[in-house]
PDB file of C-alpha atoms in Angstrom:
ATOM      1  CA  SER H   1     -65.464  57.514-127.576  1.00 82.00           C
ATOM      2  CA  GLU H   2     -63.578  60.622-126.605  1.00 86.00           C
ATOM      3  CA  GLN H   3     -62.284  58.975-123.402  1.00 84.00           C
ATOM      4  CA  VAL H   4     -60.747  56.098-125.388  1.00 86.00           C
ATOM      5  CA  ASP H   5     -59.085  58.476-127.867  1.00 90.00           C
ATOM      6  CA  GLN H   6     -57.691  60.537-125.018  1.00 90.00           C
ATOM      7  CA  TRP H   7     -56.406  57.374-123.315  1.00 90.00           C
ATOM      8  CA  ARG H   8     -54.746  56.244-126.560  1.00 92.00           C
ATOM      9  CA  SER H   9     -53.006  59.538-127.165  1.00 92.00           C
ATOM     10  CA  VAL H  10     -51.737  59.691-123.569  1.00 94.00           C
ATOM     11  CA  MET H  11     -50.430  56.116-123.797  1.00 94.00           C
ATOM     12  CA  PHE H  12     -48.745  56.994-127.079  1.00 95.00           C
ATOM     13  CA  LEU H  13     -46.874  59.800-125.279  1.00 96.00           C
ATOM     14  CA  TYR H  14     -45.631  57.488-122.520  1.00 97.00           C
ATOM     15  CA  ASP H  15     -44.575  54.919-125.084  1.00 97.00           C
ATOM     16  CA  SER H  16     -42.687  57.552-127.082  1.00 97.00           C
ATOM     17  CA  ALA H  17     -40.945  58.863-123.960  1.00 97.00           C
ATOM     18  CA  LEU H  18     -39.776  55.329-123.126  1.00 97.00           C
ATOM     19  CA  LYS H  19     -38.455  54.790-126.662  1.00 97.00           C
ATOM     20  CA  LYS H  20     -36.543  58.042-126.492  1.00 96.00           C
ATOM     21  CA  LEU H  21     -35.044  57.310-123.088  1.00 96.00           C
ATOM     22  CA  ASN H  22     -34.158  53.762-124.100  1.00 96.00           C
ATOM     23  CA  THR H  23     -32.175  55.053-127.066  1.00 95.00           C
ATOM     24  CA  LYS H  24     -30.466  57.712-124.935  1.00 95.00           C
ATOM     25  CA  ILE H  25     -29.331  55.159-122.358  1.00 95.00           C
ATOM     26  CA  GLU H  26     -28.117  52.759-125.047  1.00 95.00           C
ATOM     27  CA  ILE H  27     -26.052  55.546-126.621  1.00 95.00           C
ATOM     28  CA  LEU H  28     -24.527  56.420-123.245  1.00 93.00           C
ATOM     29  CA  ASN H  29     -23.679  52.771-122.670  1.00 93.00           C
ATOM     30  CA  ASN H  30     -22.020  52.460-126.099  1.00 94.00           C
ATOM     31  CA  GLU H  31     -20.070  55.645-125.542  1.00 92.00           C
ATOM     32  CA  PHE H  32     -18.889  54.239-122.230  1.00 90.00           C
ATOM     33  CA  VAL H  33     -17.764  51.008-123.874  1.00 91.00           C
ATOM     34  CA  ASN H  34     -15.817  52.948-126.520  1.00 92.00           C
ATOM     35  CA  ARG H  35     -14.237  55.277-124.029  1.00 89.00           C
ATOM     36  CA  TYR H  36     -13.458  53.082-121.041  1.00 83.00           C
ATOM     37  CA  ASP H  37     -13.721  49.599-122.476  1.00 83.00           C
ATOM     38  CA  HIS H  38     -16.269  48.824-119.762  1.00 85.00           C
ATOM     39  CA  ASN H  39     -19.910  47.934-120.273  1.00 88.00           C
ATOM     40  CA  PRO H  40     -21.772  49.437-117.283  1.00 91.00           C
ATOM     41  CA  ILE H  41     -25.250  48.256-118.286  1.00 95.00           C
ATOM     42  CA  GLU H  42     -26.231  44.592-118.270  1.00 94.00           C
ATOM     43  CA  HIS H  43     -29.696  45.250-119.648  1.00 93.00           C
ATOM     44  CA  ILE H  44     -32.559  47.726-119.871  1.00 96.00           C
ATOM     45  CA  LYS H  45     -36.211  46.840-119.309  1.00 96.00           C
ATOM     46  CA  SER H  46     -39.054  49.229-119.936  1.00 96.00           C
ATOM     47  CA  ARG H  47     -42.746  48.868-119.211  1.00 96.00           C
ATOM     48  CA  ILE H  48     -45.987  50.811-119.146  1.00 96.00           C
ATOM     49  CA  LYS H  49     -48.295  50.291-116.164  1.00 95.00           C
ATOM     50  CA  THR H  50     -51.565  48.542-116.981  1.00 93.00           C
ATOM     51  CA  SER H  51     -54.776  50.542-116.700  1.00 91.00           C
ATOM     52  CA  GLU H  52     -55.843  48.269-113.795  1.00 92.00           C
ATOM     53  CA  SER H  53     -52.800  49.080-111.695  1.00 92.00           C
ATOM     54  CA  ILE H  54     -53.059  52.782-112.548  1.00 94.00           C
ATOM     55  CA  VAL H  55     -56.670  52.814-111.317  1.00 93.00           C
ATOM     56  CA  LYS H  56     -55.673  50.823-108.194  1.00 93.00           C
ATOM     57  CA  LYS H  57     -52.946  53.330-107.368  1.00 94.00           C
ATOM     58  CA  LEU H  58     -55.285  56.313-107.816  1.00 95.00           C
ATOM     59  CA  ARG H  59     -57.910  54.663-105.593  1.00 95.00           C
ATOM     60  CA  ARG H  60     -55.323  53.884-102.930  1.00 93.00           C
ATOM     61  CA  HIS H  61     -54.444  57.587-102.772  1.00 95.00           C
ATOM     62  CA  GLY H  62     -58.088  58.658-102.854  1.00 96.00           C
ATOM     63  CA  TYR H  63     -58.204  60.136-106.360  1.00 96.00           C
ATOM     64  CA  GLU H  64     -60.929  59.719-108.942  1.00 94.00           C
ATOM     65  CA  SER H  65     -59.970  57.638-111.980  1.00 92.00           C
ATOM     66  CA  THR H  66     -59.590  60.365-114.575  1.00 92.00           C
ATOM     67  CA  ILE H  67     -56.897  60.752-117.207  1.00 92.00           C
ATOM     68  CA  GLU H  68     -55.972  64.154-115.728  1.00 93.00           C
ATOM     69  CA  ASN H  69     -55.407  62.603-112.281  1.00 95.00           C
ATOM     70  CA  MET H  70     -53.426  59.777-113.737  1.00 95.00           C
ATOM     71  CA  VAL H  71     -51.058  62.111-115.598  1.00 94.00           C
ATOM     72  CA  LYS H  72     -50.754  64.369-112.559  1.00 94.00           C
ATOM     73  CA  TYR H  73     -50.458  61.906-109.674  1.00 95.00           C
ATOM     74  CA  VAL H  74     -49.134  58.596-111.000  1.00 95.00           C
ATOM     75  CA  ASN H  75     -45.427  59.077-111.551  1.00 96.00           C
ATOM     76  CA  ASP H  76     -44.491  55.573-112.643  1.00 95.00           C
ATOM     77  CA  ILE H  77     -46.851  54.969-115.552  1.00 96.00           C
ATOM     78  CA  ALA H  78     -43.801  54.760-117.797  1.00 98.00           C
ATOM     79  CA  GLY H  79     -40.959  52.938-116.105  1.00 98.00           C
ATOM     80  CA  ILE H  80     -37.489  52.079-117.243  1.00 98.00           C
ATOM     81  CA  ARG H  81     -35.161  49.797-115.300  1.00 98.00           C
ATOM     82  CA  VAL H  82     -31.430  49.878-115.878  1.00 98.00           C
ATOM     83  CA  ILE H  83     -29.558  46.860-114.538  1.00 98.00           C
ATOM     84  CA  CYS H  84     -25.859  47.481-113.863  1.00 96.00           C
ATOM     85  CA  SER H  85     -22.907  45.263-113.062  1.00 93.00           C
ATOM     86  CA  PHE H  86     -21.584  47.234-110.097  1.00 95.00           C
ATOM     87  CA  THR H  87     -22.880  49.726-107.544  1.00 95.00           C
ATOM     88  CA  SER H  88     -20.434  52.372-108.802  1.00 93.00           C
ATOM     89  CA  ASP H  89     -22.000  52.062-112.275  1.00 94.00           C
ATOM     90  CA  ILE H  90     -25.373  53.054-110.815  1.00 96.00           C
ATOM     91  CA  TYR H  91     -24.138  56.488-109.776  1.00 96.00           C
ATOM     92  CA  ARG H  92     -22.234  56.949-113.035  1.00 93.00           C
ATOM     93  CA  ILE H  93     -25.306  56.219-115.116  1.00 95.00           C
ATOM     94  CA  ALA H  94     -27.505  58.445-112.920  1.00 96.00           C
ATOM     95  CA  GLU H  95     -25.038  61.289-113.388  1.00 95.00           C
ATOM     96  CA  MET H  96     -24.893  60.780-117.170  1.00 94.00           C
ATOM     97  CA  ILE H  97     -28.690  60.866-117.371  1.00 95.00           C
ATOM     98  CA  ARG H  98     -28.832  63.978-115.173  1.00 96.00           C
ATOM     99  CA  LEU H  99     -26.376  65.786-117.462  1.00 96.00           C
ATOM    100  CA  GLN H 100     -28.452  65.241-120.616  1.00 95.00           C
ATOM    101  CA  ASN H 101     -29.643  68.761-121.295  1.00 94.00           C
ATOM    102  CA  ASP H 102     -33.158  67.882-122.429  1.00 95.00           C
ATOM    103  CA  ILE H 103     -33.896  65.632-119.453  1.00 97.00           C
ATOM    104  CA  HIS H 104     -35.307  67.342-116.408  1.00 97.00           C
ATOM    105  CA  VAL H 105     -34.864  65.559-113.063  1.00 98.00           C
ATOM    106  CA  ILE H 106     -37.874  66.149-110.802  1.00 97.00           C
ATOM    107  CA  ALA H 107     -36.940  63.908-107.872  1.00 98.00           C
ATOM    108  CA  VAL H 108     -34.400  61.332-106.763  1.00 98.00           C
ATOM    109  CA  LYS H 109     -34.811  58.591-104.148  1.00 98.00           C
ATOM    110  CA  ASP H 110     -31.628  56.812-103.215  1.00 98.00           C
ATOM    111  CA  TYR H 111     -32.685  53.526-101.628  1.00 97.00           C
ATOM    112  CA  ILE H 112     -29.101  52.285-101.905  1.00 96.00           C
ATOM    113  CA  ARG H 113     -27.767  54.727 -99.318  1.00 95.00           C
ATOM    114  CA  LEU H 114     -31.041  54.483 -97.355  1.00 96.00           C
ATOM    115  CA  PRO H 115     -32.730  51.125 -98.071  1.00 95.00           C
ATOM    116  CA  LYS H 116     -36.439  50.656 -97.352  1.00 95.00           C
ATOM    117  CA  ALA H 117     -37.357  48.816 -94.127  1.00 92.00           C
ATOM    118  CA  SER H 118     -38.001  45.675 -96.199  1.00 92.00           C
ATOM    119  CA  GLY H 119     -34.387  45.677 -97.382  1.00 94.00           C
ATOM    120  CA  TYR H 120     -35.260  47.029-100.849  1.00 96.00           C
ATOM    121  CA  LYS H 121     -32.385  48.785-102.580  1.00 97.00           C
ATOM    122  CA  SER H 122     -32.517  50.710-105.842  1.00 97.00           C
ATOM    123  CA  TYR H 123     -31.803  54.197-107.166  1.00 98.00           C
ATOM    124  CA  HIS H 124     -34.956  55.956-108.412  1.00 98.00           C
ATOM    125  CA  MET H 125     -35.073  59.030-110.620  1.00 98.00           C
ATOM    126  CA  LEU H 126     -38.255  60.740-111.693  1.00 98.00           C
ATOM    127  CA  VAL H 127     -37.575  62.691-114.873  1.00 98.00           C
ATOM    128  CA  THR H 128     -39.463  64.394-117.657  1.00 97.00           C
ATOM    129  CA  VAL H 129     -38.549  63.717-121.264  1.00 97.00           C
ATOM    130  CA  PRO H 130     -39.660  66.014-124.085  1.00 97.00           C
ATOM    131  CA  VAL H 131     -41.600  64.223-126.808  1.00 96.00           C
ATOM    132  CA  PHE H 132     -41.574  66.198-130.053  1.00 94.00           C
ATOM    133  CA  LEU H 133     -44.841  65.890-131.956  1.00 93.00           C
ATOM    134  CA  SER H 134     -45.671  67.511-135.282  1.00 93.00           C
ATOM    135  CA  ASP H 135     -47.405  70.490-133.677  1.00 95.00           C
ATOM    136  CA  ARG H 136     -46.116  70.632-130.087  1.00 94.00           C
ATOM    137  CA  THR H 137     -43.659  69.318-127.530  1.00 96.00           C
ATOM    138  CA  VAL H 138     -44.929  67.444-124.483  1.00 95.00           C
ATOM    139  CA  ASP H 139     -42.885  66.796-121.335  1.00 97.00           C
ATOM    140  CA  VAL H 140     -43.623  63.262-120.202  1.00 97.00           C
ATOM    141  CA  LYS H 141     -42.836  61.776-116.778  1.00 97.00           C
ATOM    142  CA  VAL H 142     -40.783  58.590-116.623  1.00 98.00           C
ATOM    143  CA  GLU H 143     -39.523  56.763-113.558  1.00 98.00           C
ATOM    144  CA  ILE H 144     -36.011  55.357-113.932  1.00 98.00           C
ATOM    145  CA  GLN H 145     -34.832  52.635-111.568  1.00 98.00           C
ATOM    146  CA  ILE H 146     -31.137  51.834-111.562  1.00 98.00           C
ATOM    147  CA  ARG H 147     -29.886  48.776-109.679  1.00 98.00           C
ATOM    148  CA  THR H 148     -27.375  45.957-109.769  1.00 98.00           C
ATOM    149  CA  VAL H 149     -28.194  42.443-110.994  1.00 97.00           C
ATOM    150  CA  ALA H 150     -28.186  41.225-107.362  1.00 97.00           C
ATOM    151  CA  MET H 151     -30.567  43.999-106.217  1.00 97.00           C
ATOM    152  CA  ASP H 152     -32.866  43.197-109.124  1.00 97.00           C
ATOM    153  CA  PHE H 153     -32.864  39.494-108.257  1.00 96.00           C
ATOM    154  CA  TRP H 154     -33.814  40.331-104.655  1.00 97.00           C
ATOM    155  CA  ALA H 155     -36.489  42.862-105.697  1.00 96.00           C
ATOM    156  CA  SER H 156     -38.213  40.431-108.033  1.00 95.00           C
ATOM    157  CA  LEU H 157     -38.413  37.840-105.252  1.00 95.00           C
ATOM    158  CA  GLU H 158     -39.829  40.430-102.842  1.00 94.00           C
ATOM    159  CA  HIS H 159     -42.353  41.439-105.488  1.00 93.00           C
ATOM    160  CA  LYS H 160     -43.523  37.819-105.951  1.00 94.00           C
ATOM    161  CA  ILE H 161     -43.857  37.340-102.198  1.00 93.00           C
ATOM    162  CA  ASN H 162     -45.835  40.577-101.754  1.00 90.00           C
ATOM    163  CA  TYR H 163     -48.074  39.582-104.638  1.00 89.00           C
ATOM    164  CA  LYS H 164     -48.759  36.130-103.129  1.00 92.00           C
ATOM    165  CA  PHE H 165     -49.473  37.435 -99.639  1.00 92.00           C
ATOM    166  CA  GLU H 166     -51.058  40.694-100.853  1.00 87.00           C
ATOM    167  CA  GLY H 167     -48.477  42.687 -98.895  1.00 82.00           C
ATOM    168  CA  ASN H 168     -48.987  40.741 -95.644  1.00 90.00           C
ATOM    169  CA  ALA H 169     -46.153  38.217 -95.711  1.00 91.00           C
ATOM    170  CA  PRO H 170     -45.544  36.189 -92.506  1.00 94.00           C
ATOM    171  CA  GLU H 171     -42.955  37.694 -90.142  1.00 94.00           C
ATOM    172  CA  HIS H 172     -40.380  34.933 -90.661  1.00 95.00           C
ATOM    173  CA  VAL H 173     -40.563  35.456 -94.439  1.00 94.00           C
ATOM    174  CA  LYS H 174     -39.983  39.199 -93.977  1.00 93.00           C
ATOM    175  CA  ARG H 175     -37.028  38.475 -91.683  1.00 94.00           C
ATOM    176  CA  GLU H 176     -35.555  36.055 -94.192  1.00 95.00           C
ATOM    177  CA  LEU H 177     -35.906  38.664 -96.943  1.00 94.00           C
ATOM    178  CA  ILE H 178     -34.115  41.306 -94.852  1.00 95.00           C
ATOM    179  CA  GLU H 179     -31.312  38.807 -94.215  1.00 96.00           C
ATOM    180  CA  CYS H 180     -31.069  38.078 -97.943  1.00 96.00           C
ATOM    181  CA  ALA H 181     -30.901  41.822 -98.629  1.00 96.00           C
ATOM    182  CA  GLY H 182     -27.854  41.990 -96.348  1.00 95.00           C
ATOM    183  CA  MET H 183     -26.250  39.154 -98.324  1.00 96.00           C
ATOM    184  CA  VAL H 184     -26.989  40.975-101.578  1.00 96.00           C
ATOM    185  CA  SER H 185     -25.238  44.116-100.277  1.00 95.00           C
ATOM    186  CA  ALA H 186     -22.244  42.124 -99.087  1.00 96.00           C
ATOM    187  CA  LEU H 187     -22.027  40.379-102.456  1.00 97.00           C
ATOM    188  CA  ASP H 188     -22.273  43.666-104.378  1.00 97.00           C
ATOM    189  CA  ASN H 189     -19.502  45.173-102.236  1.00 96.00           C
ATOM    190  CA  ARG H 190     -17.208  42.190-102.690  1.00 97.00           C
ATOM    191  CA  MET H 191     -17.798  42.061-106.441  1.00 95.00           C
ATOM    192  CA  GLN H 192     -17.027  45.760-106.690  1.00 95.00           C
ATOM    193  CA  GLU H 193     -13.798  45.356-104.672  1.00 96.00           C
ATOM    194  CA  LEU H 194     -12.769  42.381-106.772  1.00 96.00           C
ATOM    195  CA  ASN H 195     -13.428  44.360-109.935  1.00 92.00           C
ATOM    196  CA  GLU H 196     -11.307  47.279-108.647  1.00 92.00           C
ATOM    197  CA  GLU H 197      -8.497  44.856-107.817  1.00 94.00           C
ATOM    198  CA  ILE H 198      -8.591  43.289-111.286  1.00 92.00           C
ATOM    199  CA  LYS H 199      -8.479  46.756-112.843  1.00 88.00           C
ATOM    200  CA  ALA H 200      -5.483  47.716-110.703  1.00 91.00           C
ATOM    201  CA  LEU H 201      -3.685  44.469-111.580  1.00 92.00           C
ATOM    202  CA  SER H 202      -4.252  44.788-115.312  1.00 87.00           C
ATOM    203  CA  LYS H 203      -3.032  48.400-115.118  1.00 83.00           C
ATOM    204  CA  GLU H 204       0.187  47.143-113.469  1.00 84.00           C
ATOM    205  CA  ASP H 205       0.566  44.671-116.328  1.00 81.00           C
ATOM    206  CA  THR H 206       0.297  47.367-118.968  1.00 78.00           C
ATOM    207  CA  ASP H 207       2.528  49.730-116.977  1.00 80.00           C
ATOM    208  CA  GLY H 208       5.165  47.026-116.580  1.00 71.00           C
ATOM    209  CA  ALA H 209       5.121  45.947-120.226  1.00 61.00           C
TER     210      ALA H 209
END
């Protein structure tokens, strides 16, 4: 049917946009390694939202389940998650992505500077990526989430809990999660400081040699 063909071609676009962005981020990471001898990215995960969760999201916001609505209103159909070693890497990577001249940044949400009430921390960028087809170029929306390993560990636990309790976790569980989020932040800060100290020390070594 026409609907199925349309769905397929739209999904193909999202998939292509993810492939393109994946390659871009890998190249930036490799360039970083060559230039600074530091590997800012631990790993990259990409995913495409299932049709069920797309429909759920549209319903939740009161939109009819059409392909037009999905492309227009659901910003995270294609998602890419970049897991970094340190908080400072997050902002570096975000800046490198922003400076790519064919990527257009539509919106940024910095949940690291302003965490969600739950304790959730992550840096979100909504961008469009041009996908070059044989007869036209299509700008495709992709949501990029950049976070540290510790933030990712916390977020996946929160996700499991929300899934189990369908968003209505008991108060003591929510409190515990917020406390854990504080520990995650403290850990990230200490790791960053330790890393800076090691860098300073190894610089002294080379300077003294």
